[in-house]
mmCIF file of C-alpha atoms in Angstrom:
data_model
loop_
_atom_site.group_PDB
_atom_site.id
_atom_site.type_symbol
_atom_site.label_atom_id
_atom_site.label_comp_id
_atom_site.label_asym_id
_atom_site.label_seq_id
_atom_site.Cartn_x
_atom_site.Cartn_y
_atom_site.Cartn_z
ATOM 1 C CA GLU A 1 -0.823 20.694 19.472
ATOM 2 C CA GLU A 2 -2.673 18.043 17.495
ATOM 3 C CA ARG A 3 -4.177 15.095 19.627
ATOM 4 C CA LEU A 4 -6.594 12.355 19.484
ATOM 5 C CA VAL A 5 -8.191 11.071 22.786
ATOM 6 C CA GLU A 6 -10.094 7.903 22.995
ATOM 7 C CA SER A 7 -12.788 7.397 25.539
ATOM 8 C CA GLY A 8 -15.567 5.015 26.464
ATOM 9 C CA GLY A 9 -13.831 1.906 27.159
ATOM 10 C CA GLY A 10 -14.613 -0.440 30.120
ATOM 11 C CA LEU A 11 -15.796 -3.931 31.226
ATOM 12 C CA VAL A 12 -18.875 -5.318 29.412
ATOM 13 C CA GLN A 13 -20.389 -8.823 29.638
ATOM 14 C CA PRO A 14 -20.251 -11.091 26.409
ATOM 15 C CA GLY A 15 -23.026 -10.026 23.835
ATOM 16 C CA GLY A 16 -23.021 -6.705 25.366
ATOM 17 C CA SER A 17 -22.520 -3.270 23.497
ATOM 18 C CA LEU A 18 -19.833 -0.392 23.904
ATOM 19 C CA ARG A 19 -19.462 2.827 22.138
ATOM 20 C CA LEU A 20 -15.710 4.173 21.764
ATOM 21 C CA SER A 21 -15.117 7.877 21.024
ATOM 22 C CA CYS A 22 -12.207 9.495 19.386
ATOM 23 C CA ALA A 23 -12.066 13.102 19.844
ATOM 24 C CA ALA A 24 -9.598 15.318 17.833
ATOM 25 C CA SER A 25 -8.156 18.556 19.152
ATOM 26 C CA GLY A 26 -5.711 20.892 17.289
ATOM 27 C CA PHE A 27 -6.871 19.999 13.877
ATOM 28 C CA THR A 28 -10.040 19.527 11.922
ATOM 29 C CA LEU A 29 -10.796 15.673 12.040
ATOM 30 C CA SER A 30 -13.301 15.779 9.234
ATOM 31 C CA VAL A 31 -10.720 16.222 6.421
ATOM 32 C CA TYR A 32 -8.955 12.997 7.216
ATOM 33 C CA SER A 33 -9.540 9.382 6.984
ATOM 34 C CA VAL A 34 -9.502 7.620 10.266
ATOM 35 C CA ASN A 35 -8.831 4.100 11.373
ATOM 36 C CA TRP A 36 -9.360 2.017 14.528
ATOM 37 C CA PHE A 37 -6.764 -0.532 15.754
ATOM 38 C CA ARG A 38 -6.419 -2.785 18.801
ATOM 39 C CA GLN A 39 -3.879 -4.923 20.596
ATOM 40 C CA ALA A 40 -5.088 -7.922 22.530
ATOM 41 C CA PRO A 41 -3.190 -8.723 25.631
ATOM 42 C CA GLY A 42 0.075 -10.530 24.662
ATOM 43 C CA LYS A 43 -0.658 -9.867 20.855
ATOM 44 C CA GLY A 44 0.511 -7.515 18.225
ATOM 45 C CA LEU A 45 -1.246 -4.554 16.661
ATOM 46 C CA GLN A 46 -4.254 -5.315 14.417
ATOM 47 C CA TRP A 47 -6.307 -3.097 12.346
ATOM 48 C CA VAL A 48 -10.107 -2.887 12.932
ATOM 49 C CA SER A 49 -11.739 -0.635 10.757
ATOM 50 C CA TYR A 50 -11.607 2.493 8.359
ATOM 51 C CA ILE A 51 -13.638 5.323 7.613
ATOM 52 C CA SER A 52 -13.085 8.023 4.762
ATOM 53 C CA SER A 53 -13.210 11.615 5.337
ATOM 54 C CA ASN A 54 -16.547 12.145 3.625
ATOM 55 C CA ARG A 55 -18.071 8.969 5.096
ATOM 56 C CA ASP A 56 -18.571 7.405 1.574
ATOM 57 C CA LYS A 57 -16.201 4.447 2.372
ATOM 58 C CA SER A 58 -15.816 2.041 5.314
ATOM 59 C CA TYR A 59 -13.897 -1.204 5.922
ATOM 60 C CA TYR A 60 -13.774 -3.646 8.431
ATOM 61 C CA GLU A 61 -11.603 -6.380 9.544
ATOM 62 C CA ASP A 62 -13.373 -9.914 9.119
ATOM 63 C CA SER A 63 -13.889 -10.832 12.623
ATOM 64 C CA VAL A 64 -15.782 -7.537 13.500
ATOM 65 C CA LYS A 65 -17.938 -7.254 10.232
ATOM 66 C CA GLY A 66 -21.590 -6.824 11.136
ATOM 67 C CA ARG A 67 -20.817 -6.139 14.657
ATOM 68 C CA PHE A 68 -18.792 -3.084 14.685
ATOM 69 C CA THR A 69 -19.727 0.262 12.963
ATOM 70 C CA MET A 70 -17.857 3.590 12.629
ATOM 71 C CA SER A 71 -19.544 7.040 12.482
ATOM 72 C CA ARG A 72 -18.362 10.503 12.471
ATOM 73 C CA ASP A 73 -19.694 13.692 13.926
ATOM 74 C CA HIS A 74 -18.013 16.732 12.290
ATOM 75 C CA ALA A 75 -19.642 19.131 14.385
ATOM 76 C CA LYS A 76 -18.096 17.690 17.641
ATOM 77 C CA ASN A 77 -14.696 16.763 15.578
ATOM 78 C CA SER A 78 -15.237 13.219 16.774
ATOM 79 C CA LEU A 79 -15.734 10.073 15.598
ATOM 80 C CA TYR A 80 -17.002 6.702 17.093
ATOM 81 C CA LEU A 81 -16.873 2.960 16.927
ATOM 82 C CA GLN A 82 -20.127 1.217 18.038
ATOM 83 C CA MET A 83 -19.198 -2.240 19.149
ATOM 84 C CA ASN A 84 -22.182 -4.795 19.386
ATOM 85 C CA SER A 85 -22.478 -8.624 20.265
ATOM 86 C CA LEU A 86 -18.968 -8.097 21.815
ATOM 87 C CA ARG A 87 -16.938 -11.504 22.413
ATOM 88 C CA PRO A 88 -14.013 -12.145 24.893
ATOM 89 C CA GLU A 89 -11.681 -12.176 21.987
ATOM 90 C CA ASP A 90 -12.396 -8.538 21.389
ATOM 91 C CA THR A 91 -10.775 -7.625 24.742
ATOM 92 C CA ALA A 92 -8.133 -5.275 23.791
ATOM 93 C CA VAL A 93 -6.848 -1.911 23.994
ATOM 94 C CA TYR A 94 -8.317 0.321 21.206
ATOM 95 C CA TYR A 95 -6.548 2.991 19.359
ATOM 96 C CA CYS A 96 -7.723 5.654 16.787
ATOM 97 C CA ALA A 97 -5.320 6.985 14.282
ATOM 98 C CA ARG A 98 -5.544 9.761 11.722
ATOM 99 C CA GLU A 99 -4.611 8.482 8.137
ATOM 100 C CA ARG A 100 -2.469 10.307 5.670
ATOM 101 C CA ARG A 101 -2.382 10.158 1.871
ATOM 102 C CA GLY A 102 0.205 7.461 1.384
ATOM 103 C CA SER A 103 -1.597 5.154 3.687
ATOM 104 C CA TYR A 104 0.035 5.616 6.930
ATOM 105 C CA PHE A 105 -0.898 6.780 10.292
ATOM 106 C CA ASP A 106 0.809 9.916 11.977
ATOM 107 C CA TYR A 107 -1.222 10.749 14.960
ATOM 108 C CA TRP A 108 -2.542 8.075 17.487
ATOM 109 C CA GLY A 109 -4.627 8.351 20.668
ATOM 110 C CA GLN A 110 -3.435 6.778 23.936
ATOM 111 C CA GLY A 111 -5.729 4.096 23.588
ATOM 112 C CA ALA A 112 -8.966 2.850 25.466
ATOM 113 C CA LEU A 113 -9.434 -0.514 27.124
ATOM 114 C CA VAL A 114 -12.229 -2.648 26.394
ATOM 115 C CA THR A 115 -12.623 -5.892 28.532
ATOM 116 C CA VAL A 116 -15.167 -8.357 27.577
ATOM 117 C CA SER A 117 -15.738 -10.866 30.451
ATOM 118 C CA SER A 118 -18.493 -12.408 32.469
ATOM 119 C CA GLN B 1 -1.226 -15.445 11.897
ATOM 120 C CA SER B 2 0.012 -12.193 10.520
ATOM 121 C CA VAL B 3 -0.052 -11.539 6.868
ATOM 122 C CA LEU B 4 3.287 -9.883 7.109
ATOM 123 C CA THR B 5 6.208 -11.847 8.586
ATOM 124 C CA GLN B 6 8.610 -10.251 11.017
ATOM 125 C CA THR B 7 11.437 -11.504 12.946
ATOM 126 C CA PRO B 8 10.127 -12.023 16.450
ATOM 127 C CA SER B 9 13.098 -10.429 18.190
ATOM 128 C CA VAL B 10 16.541 -8.901 17.736
ATOM 129 C CA SER B 11 19.061 -7.877 20.435
ATOM 130 C CA ALA B 12 22.083 -5.849 20.311
ATOM 131 C CA ALA B 13 24.525 -3.706 22.388
ATOM 132 C CA PRO B 14 24.065 -0.126 22.781
ATOM 133 C CA GLY B 15 25.790 1.697 19.713
ATOM 134 C CA ARG B 16 25.354 -1.023 17.407
ATOM 135 C CA LYS B 17 23.128 -1.370 14.415
ATOM 136 C CA VAL B 18 20.105 -3.795 13.849
ATOM 137 C CA THR B 19 17.967 -4.322 10.971
ATOM 138 C CA PHE B 20 14.885 -6.432 10.548
ATOM 139 C CA SER B 21 12.721 -7.175 7.720
ATOM 140 C CA CYS B 22 8.859 -7.406 6.877
ATOM 141 C CA SER B 23 7.993 -9.900 4.170
ATOM 142 C CA GLY B 24 4.682 -9.880 2.374
ATOM 143 C CA THR B 25 3.213 -10.562 -1.007
ATOM 144 C CA GLY B 26 2.298 -8.751 -4.193
ATOM 145 C CA SER B 27 -1.124 -7.887 -2.950
ATOM 146 C CA ASN B 28 0.443 -5.654 -0.103
ATOM 147 C CA ILE B 29 3.895 -4.854 -0.038
ATOM 148 C CA GLY B 30 4.375 -5.320 -3.812
ATOM 149 C CA ARG B 31 1.781 -2.911 -4.505
ATOM 150 C CA ASP B 32 1.616 -0.283 -1.713
ATOM 151 C CA SER B 33 3.797 1.766 0.568
ATOM 152 C CA VAL B 34 4.868 0.521 3.979
ATOM 153 C CA SER B 35 5.140 2.253 7.025
ATOM 154 C CA TRP B 36 6.846 1.467 10.374
ATOM 155 C CA TYR B 37 5.622 1.975 13.828
ATOM 156 C CA GLN B 38 7.478 2.020 17.411
ATOM 157 C CA HIS B 39 5.265 0.824 20.247
ATOM 158 C CA LEU B 40 5.527 0.274 24.070
ATOM 159 C CA PRO B 41 2.255 -1.633 24.862
ATOM 160 C CA GLY B 42 -0.401 0.697 26.558
ATOM 161 C CA THR B 43 0.994 3.820 24.903
ATOM 162 C CA ALA B 44 0.424 5.482 21.674
ATOM 163 C CA PRO B 45 2.273 3.962 18.686
ATOM 164 C CA LYS B 46 4.833 6.142 17.097
ATOM 165 C CA LEU B 47 5.136 6.694 13.353
ATOM 166 C CA LEU B 48 8.760 6.030 12.384
ATOM 167 C CA ILE B 49 8.913 5.662 8.607
ATOM 168 C CA TYR B 50 6.184 6.219 5.950
ATOM 169 C CA GLU B 51 6.089 5.609 2.239
ATOM 170 C CA ASN B 52 8.703 2.935 2.518
ATOM 171 C CA ASP B 53 11.794 5.354 3.335
ATOM 172 C CA GLN B 54 10.254 8.752 4.288
ATOM 173 C CA ARG B 55 10.854 9.664 7.988
ATOM 174 C CA PRO B 56 8.864 12.361 9.954
ATOM 175 C CA SER B 57 10.916 15.447 10.819
ATOM 176 C CA GLU B 58 10.894 14.472 14.548
ATOM 177 C CA ILE B 59 12.234 11.081 14.018
ATOM 178 C CA PRO B 60 16.153 10.823 14.327
ATOM 179 C CA ASP B 61 18.095 9.842 11.125
ATOM 180 C CA ARG B 62 19.367 6.718 13.153
ATOM 181 C CA PHE B 63 16.047 5.231 11.738
ATOM 182 C CA SER B 64 15.872 4.425 8.054
ATOM 183 C CA GLY B 65 13.449 2.323 5.767
ATOM 184 C CA SER B 66 13.762 0.596 2.484
ATOM 185 C CA LYS B 67 11.643 -1.723 0.355
ATOM 186 C CA SER B 68 12.378 -4.125 -2.452
ATOM 187 C CA GLY B 69 9.771 -6.335 -4.192
ATOM 188 C CA THR B 70 7.778 -7.852 -1.601
ATOM 189 C CA SER B 71 9.984 -7.053 1.332
ATOM 190 C CA ALA B 72 10.775 -4.168 3.639
ATOM 191 C CA THR B 73 13.592 -3.389 6.006
ATOM 192 C CA LEU B 74 13.916 -1.151 8.975
ATOM 193 C CA ALA B 75 17.333 -0.255 10.158
ATOM 194 C CA ILE B 76 18.428 1.203 13.455
ATOM 195 C CA THR B 77 21.829 2.573 13.966
ATOM 196 C CA GLY B 78 23.635 3.879 17.195
ATOM 197 C CA LEU B 79 21.348 1.594 19.102
ATOM 198 C CA GLN B 80 20.085 3.266 22.385
ATOM 199 C CA THR B 81 18.489 1.817 25.576
ATOM 200 C CA GLY B 82 15.342 4.104 24.645
ATOM 201 C CA ASP B 83 14.906 2.139 21.235
ATOM 202 C CA GLU B 84 13.787 -1.002 23.261
ATOM 203 C CA ALA B 85 10.201 -1.432 22.111
ATOM 204 C CA ASP B 86 8.142 -3.448 19.643
ATOM 205 C CA TYR B 87 8.329 -2.482 16.043
ATOM 206 C CA TYR B 88 5.554 -3.262 13.363
ATOM 207 C CA CYS B 89 5.238 -2.844 9.704
ATOM 208 C CA ALA B 90 1.954 -2.058 8.057
ATOM 209 C CA VAL B 91 0.614 -1.821 4.637
ATOM 210 C CA TRP B 92 -2.766 -1.832 2.501
ATOM 211 C CA ASP B 93 -3.732 -5.160 1.329
ATOM 212 C CA SER B 94 -5.724 -4.863 -1.975
ATOM 213 C CA SER B 95 -6.922 -8.514 -1.896
ATOM 214 C CA LEU B 96 -8.113 -8.550 1.815
ATOM 215 C CA THR B 97 -9.249 -4.700 1.419
ATOM 216 C CA ALA B 98 -7.869 -4.175 4.835
ATOM 217 C CA TYR B 99 -4.522 -2.869 6.513
ATOM 218 C CA VAL B 100 -2.195 -5.643 7.679
ATOM 219 C CA PHE B 101 0.475 -5.408 10.239
ATOM 220 C CA GLY B 102 3.464 -7.484 10.778
ATOM 221 C CA SER B 103 3.632 -9.768 13.941
ATOM 222 C CA GLY B 104 6.120 -7.450 15.328
ATOM 223 C CA THR B 105 9.788 -7.317 16.159
ATOM 224 C CA LYS B 106 10.837 -6.990 19.915
ATOM 225 C CA VAL B 107 14.128 -4.945 20.020
ATOM 226 C CA THR B 108 16.348 -5.412 23.227
ATOM 227 C CA VAL B 109 19.332 -3.375 23.765
#
């Protein structure tokens, strides 16, 4: 069964850092582009970032540029979202999702809650 | 403020049909394929429609999608209580170099 599982969420103070992990099982994550999304309390889904399968391209939503960085570990069949200089408005459930050719996302993780608060 | 505009909510009785739209611009829906997702907060979003009108094999044919110009539409026929959820459209925006989502439509049965 193909699955994505996020981990690494938690409570962090404003200005702090957190690293989310997205681990794949049942398929080889390295051949796919992957995206991160988030849903803040009471808000809709929002795209956060993208990384290509061969790591040559990455894109970020404007509010996280310069603070968030995606990386991949093909050996661990995983990828990561390093989040620095966190702000209260970054509080959300974060999802990773596999992207398919045709610009859509067929497998999503169950989400990881990130709370930024003092 | 979402780049794509969706009706905030729709409501209908079981068995009825609902349709709702996703309105964009020439830099997103006008250029690229639209996908639709069903989401219950706190759970994994589920892909319903991809490439404007294609349905994954596990999605029942009660769900259908279409696109015309800079708008896309999702239709649900034979509405069931299990269809109560938030529905989002999504597409790549070439001007923003970003994926954009609609604001979501809450379906109540």
